[in-house]
mmCIF file of C-alpha atoms in Angstrom:
data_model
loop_
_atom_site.group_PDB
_atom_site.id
_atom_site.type_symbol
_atom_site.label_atom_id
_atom_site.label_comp_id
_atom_site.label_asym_id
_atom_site.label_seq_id
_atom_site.Cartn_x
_atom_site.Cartn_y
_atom_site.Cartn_z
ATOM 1 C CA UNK A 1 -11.402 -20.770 -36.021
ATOM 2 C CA UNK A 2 -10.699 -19.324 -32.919
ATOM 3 C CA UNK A 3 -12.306 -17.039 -30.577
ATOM 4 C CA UNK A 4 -11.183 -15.474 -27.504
ATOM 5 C CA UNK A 5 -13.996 -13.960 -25.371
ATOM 6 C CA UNK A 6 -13.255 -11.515 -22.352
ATOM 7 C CA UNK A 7 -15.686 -10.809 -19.547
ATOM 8 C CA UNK A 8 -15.765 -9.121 -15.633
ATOM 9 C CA UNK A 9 -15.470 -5.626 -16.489
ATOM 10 C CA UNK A 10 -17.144 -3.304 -15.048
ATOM 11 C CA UNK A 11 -17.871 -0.104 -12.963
ATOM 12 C CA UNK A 12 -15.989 -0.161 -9.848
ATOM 13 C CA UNK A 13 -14.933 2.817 -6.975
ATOM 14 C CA UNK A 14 -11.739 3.128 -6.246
ATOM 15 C CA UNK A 15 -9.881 0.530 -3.784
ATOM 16 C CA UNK A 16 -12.259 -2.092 -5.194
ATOM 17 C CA UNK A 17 -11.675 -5.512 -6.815
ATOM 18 C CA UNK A 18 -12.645 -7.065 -10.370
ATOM 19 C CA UNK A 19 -11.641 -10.249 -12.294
ATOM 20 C CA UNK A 20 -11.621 -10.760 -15.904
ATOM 21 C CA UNK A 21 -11.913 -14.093 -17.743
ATOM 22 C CA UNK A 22 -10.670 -14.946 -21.004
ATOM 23 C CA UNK A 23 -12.309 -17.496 -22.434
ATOM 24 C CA UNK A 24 -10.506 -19.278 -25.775
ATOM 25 C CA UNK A 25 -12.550 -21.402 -27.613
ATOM 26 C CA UNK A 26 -12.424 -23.186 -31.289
ATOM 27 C CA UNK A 27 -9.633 -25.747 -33.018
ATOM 28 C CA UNK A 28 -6.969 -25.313 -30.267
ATOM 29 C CA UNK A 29 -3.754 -27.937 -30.206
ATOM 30 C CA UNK A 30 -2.585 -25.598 -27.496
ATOM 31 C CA UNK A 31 -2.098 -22.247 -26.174
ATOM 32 C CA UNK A 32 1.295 -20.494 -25.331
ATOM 33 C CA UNK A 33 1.270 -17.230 -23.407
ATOM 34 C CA UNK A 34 -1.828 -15.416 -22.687
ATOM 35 C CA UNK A 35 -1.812 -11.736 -21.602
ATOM 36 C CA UNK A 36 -3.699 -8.774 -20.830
ATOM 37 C CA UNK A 37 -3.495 -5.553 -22.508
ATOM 38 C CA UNK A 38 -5.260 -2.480 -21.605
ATOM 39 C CA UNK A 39 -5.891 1.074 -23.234
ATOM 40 C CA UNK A 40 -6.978 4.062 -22.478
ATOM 41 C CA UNK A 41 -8.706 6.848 -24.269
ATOM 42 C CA UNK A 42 -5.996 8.950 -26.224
ATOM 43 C CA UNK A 43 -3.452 6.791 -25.192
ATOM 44 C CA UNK A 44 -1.802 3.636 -26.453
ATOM 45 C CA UNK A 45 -2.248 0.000 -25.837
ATOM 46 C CA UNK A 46 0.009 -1.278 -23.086
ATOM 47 C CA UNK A 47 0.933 -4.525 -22.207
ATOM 48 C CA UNK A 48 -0.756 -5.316 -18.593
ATOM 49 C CA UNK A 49 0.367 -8.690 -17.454
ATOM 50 C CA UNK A 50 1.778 -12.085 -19.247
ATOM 51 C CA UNK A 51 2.089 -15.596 -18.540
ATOM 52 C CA UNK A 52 3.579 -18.462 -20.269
ATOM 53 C CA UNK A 53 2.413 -21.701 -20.674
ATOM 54 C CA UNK A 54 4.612 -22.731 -17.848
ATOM 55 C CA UNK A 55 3.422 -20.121 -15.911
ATOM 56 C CA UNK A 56 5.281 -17.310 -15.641
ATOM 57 C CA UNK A 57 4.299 -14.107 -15.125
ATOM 58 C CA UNK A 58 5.416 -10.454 -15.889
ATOM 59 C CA UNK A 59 4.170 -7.716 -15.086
ATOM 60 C CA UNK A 60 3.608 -3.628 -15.968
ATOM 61 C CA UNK A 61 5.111 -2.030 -12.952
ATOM 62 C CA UNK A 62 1.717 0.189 -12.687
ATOM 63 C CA UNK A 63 0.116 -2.771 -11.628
ATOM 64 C CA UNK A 64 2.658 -5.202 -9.469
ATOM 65 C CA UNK A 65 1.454 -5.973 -6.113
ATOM 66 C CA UNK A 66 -2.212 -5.004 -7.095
ATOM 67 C CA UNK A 67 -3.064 -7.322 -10.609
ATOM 68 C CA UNK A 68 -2.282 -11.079 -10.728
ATOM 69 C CA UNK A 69 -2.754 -13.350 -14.169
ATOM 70 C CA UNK A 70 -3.341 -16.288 -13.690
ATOM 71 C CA UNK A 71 -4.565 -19.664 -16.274
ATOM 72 C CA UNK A 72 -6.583 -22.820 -16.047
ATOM 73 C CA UNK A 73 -5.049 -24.910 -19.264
ATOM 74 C CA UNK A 74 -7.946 -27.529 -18.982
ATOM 75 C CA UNK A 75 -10.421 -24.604 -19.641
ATOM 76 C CA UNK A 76 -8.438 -22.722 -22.264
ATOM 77 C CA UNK A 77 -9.352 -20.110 -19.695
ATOM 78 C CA UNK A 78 -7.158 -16.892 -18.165
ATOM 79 C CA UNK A 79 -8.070 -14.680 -15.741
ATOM 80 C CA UNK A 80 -6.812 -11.496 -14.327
ATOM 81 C CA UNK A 81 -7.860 -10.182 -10.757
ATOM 82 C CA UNK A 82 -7.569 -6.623 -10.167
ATOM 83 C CA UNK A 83 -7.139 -5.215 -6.610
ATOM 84 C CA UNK A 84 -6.889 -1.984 -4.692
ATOM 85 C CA UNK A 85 -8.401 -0.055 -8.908
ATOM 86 C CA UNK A 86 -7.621 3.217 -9.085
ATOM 87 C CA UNK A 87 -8.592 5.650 -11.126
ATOM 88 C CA UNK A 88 -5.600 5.407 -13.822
ATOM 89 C CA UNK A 89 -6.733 1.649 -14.118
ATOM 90 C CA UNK A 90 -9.831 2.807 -16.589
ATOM 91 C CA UNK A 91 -9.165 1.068 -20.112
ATOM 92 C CA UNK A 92 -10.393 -1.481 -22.188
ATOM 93 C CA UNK A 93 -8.887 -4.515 -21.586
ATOM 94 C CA UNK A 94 -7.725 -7.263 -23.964
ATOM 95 C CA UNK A 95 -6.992 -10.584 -23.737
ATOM 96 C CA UNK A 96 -4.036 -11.701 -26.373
ATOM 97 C CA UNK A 97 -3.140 -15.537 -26.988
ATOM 98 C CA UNK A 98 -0.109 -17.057 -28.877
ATOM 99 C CA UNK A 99 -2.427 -20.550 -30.064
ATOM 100 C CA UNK A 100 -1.752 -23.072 -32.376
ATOM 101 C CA UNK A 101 -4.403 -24.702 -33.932
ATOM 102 C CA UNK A 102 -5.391 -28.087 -35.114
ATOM 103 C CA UNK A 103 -3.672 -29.245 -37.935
ATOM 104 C CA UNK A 104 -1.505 -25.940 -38.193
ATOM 105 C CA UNK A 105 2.046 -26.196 -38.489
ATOM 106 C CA UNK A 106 2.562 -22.337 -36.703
ATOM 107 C CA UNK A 107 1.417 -20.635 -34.256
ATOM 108 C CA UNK A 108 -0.765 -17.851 -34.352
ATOM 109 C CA UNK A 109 -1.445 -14.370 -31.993
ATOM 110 C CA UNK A 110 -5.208 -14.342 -31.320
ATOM 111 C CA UNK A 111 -7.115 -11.076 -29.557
ATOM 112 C CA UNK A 112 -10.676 -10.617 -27.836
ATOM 113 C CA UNK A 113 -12.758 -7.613 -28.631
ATOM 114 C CA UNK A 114 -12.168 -6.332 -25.108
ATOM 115 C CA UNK A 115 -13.833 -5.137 -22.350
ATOM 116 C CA UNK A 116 -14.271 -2.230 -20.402
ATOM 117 C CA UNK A 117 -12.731 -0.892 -16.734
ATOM 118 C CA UNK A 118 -13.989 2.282 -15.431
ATOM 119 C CA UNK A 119 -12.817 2.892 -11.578
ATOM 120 C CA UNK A 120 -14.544 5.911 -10.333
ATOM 121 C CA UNK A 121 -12.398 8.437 -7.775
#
């Protein structure tokens, strides 16, 4: 099985700084993109920021210049660090994985249970 566990949320006034962590864990062969989705209440999920295995990176245009994803492969591990919050940043945030596990033939998308943002004005 596989498990993908978020952390670094948080309260935070506006103009400050967090980082998340997304940790993946259980019978991984390997781990394609990772990204970061966030939603807010009464509105949809929305993709955040993505990176590839190779590391590439895209990017919501609400956040460019102000988020950057980033991965350590040896720890399974992705992380997204959050500058200049504002308000509109307040979601939960998810971590998404496209993993293939051990002795799987296909890969698989994975999600964490999320964690929550809340930049005060």
């Amino acid at each position: 099985q596989v498990q993908l566990v978020e952390s670094g949320g948080g309260l935070v006034q506006a103009g400050g700084s967090l980082r998340l962590s997304c940790a993946a864990s259980g019978s991984i062969f390997s781990i394609d993109a990772m990204g970061w989705y966030r939603q807010a209440p009464g509105k949809q999920r929305e993709l955040v920021a993505r990176i590839t295995s190779g590391g590439s990176t895209n990017y919501a245009d609400s956040v460019k210049g102000r988020f950057t994803i980033s991965r350590d492969n040896a720890k399974n591990t992705g992380y997204l660090q959050m500058n200049s919050l504002k308000p509109e940043d307040t979601a939960v945030y998810y971590c998404a994985a496209v993993i293939l596990t051990m002795g799987s033939g296909w890969s698989n998308d994975y999600w964490g249970q999320g964690t929550q943002v809340t930049v005060s004005s």
